[in-house]
mmCIF file of C-alpha atoms and ligand atoms in Angstrom:
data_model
loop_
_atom_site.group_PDB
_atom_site.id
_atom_site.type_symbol
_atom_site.label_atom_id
_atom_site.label_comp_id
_atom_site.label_asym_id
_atom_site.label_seq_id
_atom_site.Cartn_x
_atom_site.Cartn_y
_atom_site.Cartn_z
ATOM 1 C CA UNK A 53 47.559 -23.084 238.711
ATOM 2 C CA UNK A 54 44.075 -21.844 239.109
ATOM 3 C CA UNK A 55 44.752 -17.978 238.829
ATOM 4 C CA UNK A 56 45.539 -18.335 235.198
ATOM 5 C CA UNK A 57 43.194 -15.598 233.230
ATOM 6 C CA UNK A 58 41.634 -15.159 229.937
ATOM 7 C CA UNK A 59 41.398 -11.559 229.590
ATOM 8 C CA UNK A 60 39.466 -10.035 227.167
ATOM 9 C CA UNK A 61 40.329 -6.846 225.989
ATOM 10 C CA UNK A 62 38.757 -3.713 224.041
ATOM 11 C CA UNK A 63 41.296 -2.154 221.608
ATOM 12 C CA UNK A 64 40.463 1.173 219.605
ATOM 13 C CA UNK A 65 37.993 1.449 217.178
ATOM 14 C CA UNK A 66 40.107 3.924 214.913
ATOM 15 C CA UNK A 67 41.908 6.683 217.020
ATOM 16 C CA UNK A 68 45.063 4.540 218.269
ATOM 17 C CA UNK A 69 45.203 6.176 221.708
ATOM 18 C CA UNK A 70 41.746 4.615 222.936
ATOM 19 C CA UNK A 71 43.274 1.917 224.929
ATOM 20 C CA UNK A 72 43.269 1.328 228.287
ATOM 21 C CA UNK A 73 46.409 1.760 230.413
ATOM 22 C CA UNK A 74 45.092 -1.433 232.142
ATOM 23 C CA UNK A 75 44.817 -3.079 228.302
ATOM 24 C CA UNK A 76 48.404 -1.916 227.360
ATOM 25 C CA UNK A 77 49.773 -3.221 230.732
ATOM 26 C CA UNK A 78 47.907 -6.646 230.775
ATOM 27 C CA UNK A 79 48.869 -7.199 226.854
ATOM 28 C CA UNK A 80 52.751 -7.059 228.026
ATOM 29 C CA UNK A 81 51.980 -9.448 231.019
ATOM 30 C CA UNK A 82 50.365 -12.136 229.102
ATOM 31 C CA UNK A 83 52.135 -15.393 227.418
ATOM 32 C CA UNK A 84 50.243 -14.781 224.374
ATOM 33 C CA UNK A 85 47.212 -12.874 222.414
ATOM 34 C CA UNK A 86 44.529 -14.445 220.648
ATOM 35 C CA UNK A 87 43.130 -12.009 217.715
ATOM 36 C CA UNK A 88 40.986 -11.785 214.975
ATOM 37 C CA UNK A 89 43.620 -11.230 212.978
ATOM 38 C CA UNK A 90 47.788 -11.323 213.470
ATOM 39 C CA UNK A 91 48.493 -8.595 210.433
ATOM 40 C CA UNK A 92 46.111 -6.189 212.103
ATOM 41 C CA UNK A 93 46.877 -6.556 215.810
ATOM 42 C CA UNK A 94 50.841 -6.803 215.223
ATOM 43 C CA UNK A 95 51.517 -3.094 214.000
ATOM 44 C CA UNK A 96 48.818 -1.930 217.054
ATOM 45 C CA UNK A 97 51.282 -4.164 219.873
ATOM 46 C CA UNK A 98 54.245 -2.562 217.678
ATOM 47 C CA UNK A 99 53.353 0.875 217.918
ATOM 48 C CA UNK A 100 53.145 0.383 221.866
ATOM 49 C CA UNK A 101 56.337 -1.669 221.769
ATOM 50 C CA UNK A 102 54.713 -5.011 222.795
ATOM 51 C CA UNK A 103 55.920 -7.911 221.020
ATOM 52 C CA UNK A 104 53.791 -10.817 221.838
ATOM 53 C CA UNK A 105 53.543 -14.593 220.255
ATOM 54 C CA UNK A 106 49.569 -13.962 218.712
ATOM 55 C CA UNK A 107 47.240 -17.002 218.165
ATOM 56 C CA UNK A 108 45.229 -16.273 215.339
ATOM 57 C CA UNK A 109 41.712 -16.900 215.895
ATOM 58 C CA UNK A 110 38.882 -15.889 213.460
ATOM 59 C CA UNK A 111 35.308 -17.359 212.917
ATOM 60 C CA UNK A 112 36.289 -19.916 210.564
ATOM 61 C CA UNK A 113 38.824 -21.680 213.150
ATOM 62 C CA UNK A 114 37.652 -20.232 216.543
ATOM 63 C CA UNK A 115 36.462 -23.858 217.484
ATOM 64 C CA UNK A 116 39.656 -25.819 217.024
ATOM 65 C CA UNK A 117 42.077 -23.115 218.165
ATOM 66 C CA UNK A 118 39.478 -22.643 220.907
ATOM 67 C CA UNK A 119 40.539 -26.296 222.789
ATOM 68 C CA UNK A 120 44.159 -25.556 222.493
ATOM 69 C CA UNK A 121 44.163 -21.903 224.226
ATOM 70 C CA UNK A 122 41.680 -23.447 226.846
ATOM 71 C CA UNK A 123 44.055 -26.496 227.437
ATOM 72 C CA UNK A 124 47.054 -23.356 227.851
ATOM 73 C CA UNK A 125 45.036 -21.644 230.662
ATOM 74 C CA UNK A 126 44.212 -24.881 232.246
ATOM 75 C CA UNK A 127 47.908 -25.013 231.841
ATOM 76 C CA UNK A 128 48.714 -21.622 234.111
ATOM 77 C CA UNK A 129 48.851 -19.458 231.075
ATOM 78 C CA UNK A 130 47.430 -16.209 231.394
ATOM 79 C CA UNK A 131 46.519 -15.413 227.612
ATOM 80 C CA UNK A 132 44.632 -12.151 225.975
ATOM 81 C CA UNK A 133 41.827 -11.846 223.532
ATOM 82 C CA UNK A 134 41.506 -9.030 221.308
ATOM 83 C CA UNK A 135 39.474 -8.050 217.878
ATOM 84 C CA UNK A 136 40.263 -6.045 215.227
ATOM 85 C CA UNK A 137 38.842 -2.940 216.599
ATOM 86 C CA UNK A 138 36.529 -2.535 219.571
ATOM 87 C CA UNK A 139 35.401 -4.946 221.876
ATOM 88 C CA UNK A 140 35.445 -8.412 221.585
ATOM 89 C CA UNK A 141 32.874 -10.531 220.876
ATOM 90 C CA UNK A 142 30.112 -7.484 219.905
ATOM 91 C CA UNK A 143 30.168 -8.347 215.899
ATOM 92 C CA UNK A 144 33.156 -9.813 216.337
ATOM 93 C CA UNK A 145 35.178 -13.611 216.920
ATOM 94 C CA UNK A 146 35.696 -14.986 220.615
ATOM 95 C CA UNK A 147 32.258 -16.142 221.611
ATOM 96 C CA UNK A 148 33.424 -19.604 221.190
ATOM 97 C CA UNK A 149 36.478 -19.098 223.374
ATOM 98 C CA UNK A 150 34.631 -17.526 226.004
ATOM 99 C CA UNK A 151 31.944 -20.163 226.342
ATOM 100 C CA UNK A 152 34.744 -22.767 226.371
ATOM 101 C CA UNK A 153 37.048 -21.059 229.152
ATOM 102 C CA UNK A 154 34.046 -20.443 231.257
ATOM 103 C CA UNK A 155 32.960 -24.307 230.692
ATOM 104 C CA UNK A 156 36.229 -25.935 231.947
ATOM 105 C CA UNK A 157 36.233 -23.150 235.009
ATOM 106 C CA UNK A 158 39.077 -21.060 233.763
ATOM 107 C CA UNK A 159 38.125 -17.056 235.028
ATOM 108 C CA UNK A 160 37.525 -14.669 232.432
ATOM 109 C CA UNK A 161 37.647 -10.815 233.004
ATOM 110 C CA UNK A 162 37.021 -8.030 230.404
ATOM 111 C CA UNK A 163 39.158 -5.111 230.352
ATOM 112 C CA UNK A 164 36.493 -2.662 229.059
ATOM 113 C CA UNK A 165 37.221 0.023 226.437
ATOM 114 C CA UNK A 166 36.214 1.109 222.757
ATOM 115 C CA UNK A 167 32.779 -0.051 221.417
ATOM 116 C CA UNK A 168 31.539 1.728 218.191
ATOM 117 C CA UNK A 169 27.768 1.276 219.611
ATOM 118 C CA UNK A 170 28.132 2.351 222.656
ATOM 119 C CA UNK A 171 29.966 5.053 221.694
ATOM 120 C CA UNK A 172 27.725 5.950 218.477
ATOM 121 C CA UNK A 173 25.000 6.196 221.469
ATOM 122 C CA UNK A 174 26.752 8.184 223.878
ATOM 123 C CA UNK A 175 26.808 11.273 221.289
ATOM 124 C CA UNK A 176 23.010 10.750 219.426
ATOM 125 C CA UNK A 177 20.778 12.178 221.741
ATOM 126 C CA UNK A 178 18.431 9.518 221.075
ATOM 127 C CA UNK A 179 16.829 7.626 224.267
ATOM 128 C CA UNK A 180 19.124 5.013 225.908
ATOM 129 C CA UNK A 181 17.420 4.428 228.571
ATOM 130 C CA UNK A 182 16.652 1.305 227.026
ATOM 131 C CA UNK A 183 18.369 -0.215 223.675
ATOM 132 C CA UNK A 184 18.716 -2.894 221.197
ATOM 133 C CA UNK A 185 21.635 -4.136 219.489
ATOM 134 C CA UNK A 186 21.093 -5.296 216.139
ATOM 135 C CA UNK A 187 24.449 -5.589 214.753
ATOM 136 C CA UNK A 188 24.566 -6.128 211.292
ATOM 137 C CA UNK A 189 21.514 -6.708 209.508
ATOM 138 C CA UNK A 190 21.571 -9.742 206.843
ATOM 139 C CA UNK A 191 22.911 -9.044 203.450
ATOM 140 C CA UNK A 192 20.574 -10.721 201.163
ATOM 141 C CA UNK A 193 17.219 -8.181 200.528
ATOM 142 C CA UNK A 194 14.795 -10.220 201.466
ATOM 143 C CA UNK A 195 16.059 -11.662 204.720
ATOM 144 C CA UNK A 196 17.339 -7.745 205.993
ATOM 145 C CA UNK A 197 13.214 -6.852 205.111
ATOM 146 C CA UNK A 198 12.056 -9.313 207.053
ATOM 147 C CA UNK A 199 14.478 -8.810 210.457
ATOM 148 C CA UNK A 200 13.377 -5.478 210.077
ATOM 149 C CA UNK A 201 9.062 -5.798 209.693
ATOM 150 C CA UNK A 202 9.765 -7.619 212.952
ATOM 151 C CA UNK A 203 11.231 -4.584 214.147
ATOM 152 C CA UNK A 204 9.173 -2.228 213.079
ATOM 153 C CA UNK A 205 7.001 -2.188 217.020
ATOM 154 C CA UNK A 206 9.873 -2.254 219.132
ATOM 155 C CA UNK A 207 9.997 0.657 221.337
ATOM 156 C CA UNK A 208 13.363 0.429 222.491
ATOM 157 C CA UNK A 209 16.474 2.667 220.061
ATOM 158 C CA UNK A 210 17.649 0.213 217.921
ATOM 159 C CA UNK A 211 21.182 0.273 217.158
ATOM 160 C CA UNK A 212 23.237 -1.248 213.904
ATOM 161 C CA UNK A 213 26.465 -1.396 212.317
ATOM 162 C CA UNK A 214 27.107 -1.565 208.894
ATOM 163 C CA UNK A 215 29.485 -0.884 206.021
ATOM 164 C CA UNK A 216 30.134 1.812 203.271
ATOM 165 C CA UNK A 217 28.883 -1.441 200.722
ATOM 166 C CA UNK A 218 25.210 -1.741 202.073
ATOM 167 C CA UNK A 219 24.646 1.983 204.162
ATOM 168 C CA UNK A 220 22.290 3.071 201.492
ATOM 169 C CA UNK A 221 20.313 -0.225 201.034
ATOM 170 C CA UNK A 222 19.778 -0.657 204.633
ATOM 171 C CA UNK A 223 18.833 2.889 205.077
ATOM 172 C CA UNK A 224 16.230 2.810 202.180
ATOM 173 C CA UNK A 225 15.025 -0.411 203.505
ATOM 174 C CA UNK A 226 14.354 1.034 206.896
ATOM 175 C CA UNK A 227 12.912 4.090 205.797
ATOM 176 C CA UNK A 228 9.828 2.248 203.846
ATOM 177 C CA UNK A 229 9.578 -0.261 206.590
ATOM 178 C CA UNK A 230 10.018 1.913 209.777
ATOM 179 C CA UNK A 231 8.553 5.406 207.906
ATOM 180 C CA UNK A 232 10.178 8.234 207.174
ATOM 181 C CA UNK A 233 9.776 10.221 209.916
ATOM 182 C CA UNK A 234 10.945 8.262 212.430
ATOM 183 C CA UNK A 235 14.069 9.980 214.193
ATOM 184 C CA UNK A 236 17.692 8.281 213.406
ATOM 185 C CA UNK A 237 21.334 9.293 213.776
ATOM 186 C CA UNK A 238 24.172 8.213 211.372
ATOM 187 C CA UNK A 239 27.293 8.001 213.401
ATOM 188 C CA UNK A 240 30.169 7.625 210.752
ATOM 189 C CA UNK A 241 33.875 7.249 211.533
ATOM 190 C CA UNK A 242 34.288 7.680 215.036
ATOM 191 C CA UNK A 243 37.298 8.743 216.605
ATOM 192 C CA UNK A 244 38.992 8.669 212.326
ATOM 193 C CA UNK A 245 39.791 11.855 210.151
ATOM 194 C CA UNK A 246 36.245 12.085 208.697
ATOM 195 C CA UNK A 247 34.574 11.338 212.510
ATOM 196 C CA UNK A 248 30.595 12.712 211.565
ATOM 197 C CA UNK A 249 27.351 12.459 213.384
ATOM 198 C CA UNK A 250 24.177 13.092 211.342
ATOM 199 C CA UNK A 251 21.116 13.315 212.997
ATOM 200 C CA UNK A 252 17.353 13.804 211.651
ATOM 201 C CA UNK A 253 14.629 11.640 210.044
ATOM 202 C CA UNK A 254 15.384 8.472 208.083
ATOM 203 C CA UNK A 255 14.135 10.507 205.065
ATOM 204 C CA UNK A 256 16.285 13.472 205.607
ATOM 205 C CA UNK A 257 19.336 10.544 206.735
ATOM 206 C CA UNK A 258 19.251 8.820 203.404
ATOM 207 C CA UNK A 259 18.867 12.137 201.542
ATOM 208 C CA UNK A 260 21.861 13.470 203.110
ATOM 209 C CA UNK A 261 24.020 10.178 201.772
ATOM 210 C CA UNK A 262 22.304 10.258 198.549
ATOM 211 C CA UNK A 263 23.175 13.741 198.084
ATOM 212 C CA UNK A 264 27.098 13.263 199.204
ATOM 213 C CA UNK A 265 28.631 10.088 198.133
ATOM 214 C CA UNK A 266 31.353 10.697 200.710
ATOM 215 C CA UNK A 267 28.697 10.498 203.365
ATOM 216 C CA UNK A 268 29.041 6.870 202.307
ATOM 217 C CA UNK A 269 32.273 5.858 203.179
ATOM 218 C CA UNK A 270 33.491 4.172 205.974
ATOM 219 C CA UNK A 271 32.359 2.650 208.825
ATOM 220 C CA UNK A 272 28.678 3.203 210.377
ATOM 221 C CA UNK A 273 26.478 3.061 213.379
ATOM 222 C CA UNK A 274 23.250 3.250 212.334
ATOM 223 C CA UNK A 275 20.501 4.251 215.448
ATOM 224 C CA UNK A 276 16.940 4.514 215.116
ATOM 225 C CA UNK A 277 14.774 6.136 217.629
ATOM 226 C CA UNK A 278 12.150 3.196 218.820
ATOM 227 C CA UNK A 279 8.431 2.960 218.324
ATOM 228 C CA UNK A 280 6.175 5.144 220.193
ATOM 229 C CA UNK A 281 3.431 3.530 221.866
ATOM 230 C CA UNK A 282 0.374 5.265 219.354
ATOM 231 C CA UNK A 283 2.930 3.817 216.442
ATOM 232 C CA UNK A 284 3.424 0.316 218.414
ATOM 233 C CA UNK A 285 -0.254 -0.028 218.356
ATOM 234 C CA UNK A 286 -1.138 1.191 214.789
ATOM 235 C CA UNK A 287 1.520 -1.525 213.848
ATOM 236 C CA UNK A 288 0.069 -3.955 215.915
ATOM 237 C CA UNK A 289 -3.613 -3.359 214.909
ATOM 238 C CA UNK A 290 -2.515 -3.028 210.864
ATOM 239 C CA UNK A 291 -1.077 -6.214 211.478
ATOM 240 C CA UNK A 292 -4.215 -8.009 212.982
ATOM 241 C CA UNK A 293 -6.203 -6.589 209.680
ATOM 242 C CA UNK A 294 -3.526 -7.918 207.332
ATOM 243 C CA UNK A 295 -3.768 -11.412 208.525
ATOM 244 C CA UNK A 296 -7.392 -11.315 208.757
ATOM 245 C CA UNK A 297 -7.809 -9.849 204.984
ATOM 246 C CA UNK A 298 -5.312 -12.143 203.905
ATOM 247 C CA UNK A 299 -7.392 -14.586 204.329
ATOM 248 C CA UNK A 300 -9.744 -13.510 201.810
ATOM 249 C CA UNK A 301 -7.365 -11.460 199.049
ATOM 250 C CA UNK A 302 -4.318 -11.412 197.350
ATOM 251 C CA UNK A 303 -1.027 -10.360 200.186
ATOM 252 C CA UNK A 304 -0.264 -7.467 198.386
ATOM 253 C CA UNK A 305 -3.794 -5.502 198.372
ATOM 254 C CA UNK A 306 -4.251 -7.361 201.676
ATOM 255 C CA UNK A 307 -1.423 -5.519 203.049
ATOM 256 C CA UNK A 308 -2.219 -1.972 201.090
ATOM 257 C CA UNK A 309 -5.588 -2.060 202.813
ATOM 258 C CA UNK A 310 -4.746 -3.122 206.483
ATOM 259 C CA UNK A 311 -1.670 -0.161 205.859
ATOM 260 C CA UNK A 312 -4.502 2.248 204.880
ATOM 261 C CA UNK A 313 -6.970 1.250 207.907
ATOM 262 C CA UNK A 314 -4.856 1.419 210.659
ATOM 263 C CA UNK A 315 -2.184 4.541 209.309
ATOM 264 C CA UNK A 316 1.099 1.901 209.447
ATOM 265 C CA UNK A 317 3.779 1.520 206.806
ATOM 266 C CA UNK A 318 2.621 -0.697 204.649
ATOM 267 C CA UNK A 319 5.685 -2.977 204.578
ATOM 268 C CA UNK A 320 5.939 -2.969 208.587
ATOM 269 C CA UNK A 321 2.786 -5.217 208.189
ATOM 270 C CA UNK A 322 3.878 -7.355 204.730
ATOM 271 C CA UNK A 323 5.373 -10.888 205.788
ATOM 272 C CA UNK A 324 4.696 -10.297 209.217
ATOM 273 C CA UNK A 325 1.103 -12.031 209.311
ATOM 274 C CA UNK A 326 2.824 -15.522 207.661
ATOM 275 C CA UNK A 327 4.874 -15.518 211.440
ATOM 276 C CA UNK A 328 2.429 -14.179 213.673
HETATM 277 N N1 SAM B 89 33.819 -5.118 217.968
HETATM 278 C C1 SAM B 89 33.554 -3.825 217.361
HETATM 279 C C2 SAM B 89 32.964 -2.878 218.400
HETATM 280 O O1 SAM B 89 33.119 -3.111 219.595
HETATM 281 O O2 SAM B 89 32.328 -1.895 218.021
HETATM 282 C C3 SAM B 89 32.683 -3.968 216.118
HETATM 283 C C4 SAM B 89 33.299 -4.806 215.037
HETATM 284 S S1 SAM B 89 32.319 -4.964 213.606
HETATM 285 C C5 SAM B 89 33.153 -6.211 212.710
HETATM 286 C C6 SAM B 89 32.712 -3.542 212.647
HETATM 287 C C7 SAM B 89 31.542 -2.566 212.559
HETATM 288 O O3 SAM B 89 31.504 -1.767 213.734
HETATM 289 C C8 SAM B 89 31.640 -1.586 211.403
HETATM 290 O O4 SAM B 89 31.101 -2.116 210.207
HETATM 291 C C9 SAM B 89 30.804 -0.431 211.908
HETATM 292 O O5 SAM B 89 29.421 -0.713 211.761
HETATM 293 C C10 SAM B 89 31.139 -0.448 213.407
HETATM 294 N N2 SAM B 89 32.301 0.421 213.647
HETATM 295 C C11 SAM B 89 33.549 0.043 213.999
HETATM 296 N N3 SAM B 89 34.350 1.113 214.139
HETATM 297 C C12 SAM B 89 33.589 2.207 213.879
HETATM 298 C C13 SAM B 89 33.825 3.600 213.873
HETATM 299 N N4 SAM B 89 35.039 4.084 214.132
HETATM 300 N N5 SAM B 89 32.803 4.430 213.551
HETATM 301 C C14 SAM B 89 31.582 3.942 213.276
HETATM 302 N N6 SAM B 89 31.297 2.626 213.268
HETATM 303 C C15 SAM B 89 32.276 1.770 213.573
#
């Protein structure tokens, strides 16, 4: 049978009543759902009264398990795919899947709902015109520095997620990298209890959490208003002066100099030159 569908569905990203009536009705029609994990997505089926078989399927097994559900829809088995919260695939398993149910010609169709970026964005009154999702930045210092100075002259709202574990780090990081006035909203808990939109400067941002250690708990979208063009091109001219005085002094002074000259942060230019 060729009609056989792997549908990939959006489930809520806290409040339990963000779910399609399309999801809830396709979930009962399917053979069986694929998710991130069975102990999570069992009480969510439960509390609609779906009882379905569930494939577990995480990043650490997505490949193997990935043959066997594509060999089931090549079967006739119309099967669902769903994460622990949100949509699929965006920071989350079933990339694998995907790319092998589209590669032996099996149809795949998304049934769109909950996506903490999207809706972080739809309440910051920052510009979406255009956007970038970052997802989560690396863990390690040095490596979450670096993704950043490259990100320091893109002009487009940058959006990330991140946890209560790392909120301050990343927002300390950004804030001597990007400056501290650039304009960024904390969207915390959406759709939960403690549901809270901050909105301001990254210095005022990481004040605010500093101040109010609840501020750091949970789960964040982190959006930062993109470079204007007079900041794009102070990055990009500090940038040209760091690798050219680097040449001749030590990184670090090269760096505090080509920071001075052309007015940009001082660690938007650091590390960059070595790349560029
Ligand atoms: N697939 C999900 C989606 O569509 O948004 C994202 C999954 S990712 C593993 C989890 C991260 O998403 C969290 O660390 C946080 O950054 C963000 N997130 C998820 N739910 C959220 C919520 N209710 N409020 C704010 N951020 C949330």
């Amino acid at each position: 049978m060729s009609t056989a569908t792997l549908y990939v569905i959006a489930t809520p990203i806290g409040n339990l009543a963000d779910i399609s009536a399309r999801a809830l009705q396709t979930l009962r029609e399917v053979a069986a759902v694929c998710a991130e994990d069975t102990r999570h997505t069992r009480p969510l089926l439960a509390h609609y009264g779906i009882d379905k078989p569930l494939i577990a399927l995480h990043d650490h097994n997505e490949e193997a398990i990935a043959d066997k559900v594509v060999a089931r829809l090549l079967a006739g088995e119309s099967l669902a795919l769903v994460s622990d919260a949100g949509t699929p695939l965006v920071s989350d398993p079933g990339f694998k899947l995907v790319r092998a149910a589209r590669a032996a010609g099996v149809k795949v169709s998304p049934i769109p709902g909950a996506c903490a970026a999207i809706a972080a964005l739809s309440v910051a009154g920052l510009p979406s015109d255009r956007f970038a999702f970052e997802g989560f930045l690396p863990a390690k210092a040095s490596a979450r520095r670096e993704r950043l100075s490259r990100l320091a002259s893109a002009t487009a709202t940058l959006v990330f997620y991140e946890s209560s574990h790392r909120i301050e780090e990343s927002l300390a990081d950004m804030l001597a990298i990007f400056g501290g006035d650039r304009p960024a909203v904390l969207a915390r808990e959406l759709t939960k209890l403690f549901e809270t939109v901050l909105d301001g400067d990254l210095a005022s941002l990481l004040a605010q959490i500093q101040a109010d250690p609840n501020q750091r708990r949970g789960e964040f979208v982190v959006m930062v208003q993109g470079a204007g063009d007079d900041e794009a091109a102070q990055i990009a001219e500090g940038r040209r002066l760091y690798a050219r005085l680097n040449e001749h002094l030590p990184p670090s002074t090269a760096a505090k100099l080509a920071a001075e000259l052309s007015g940009a942060p001082r660690k938007a230019l650091y590390g960059q030159a070595d790349h560029h």
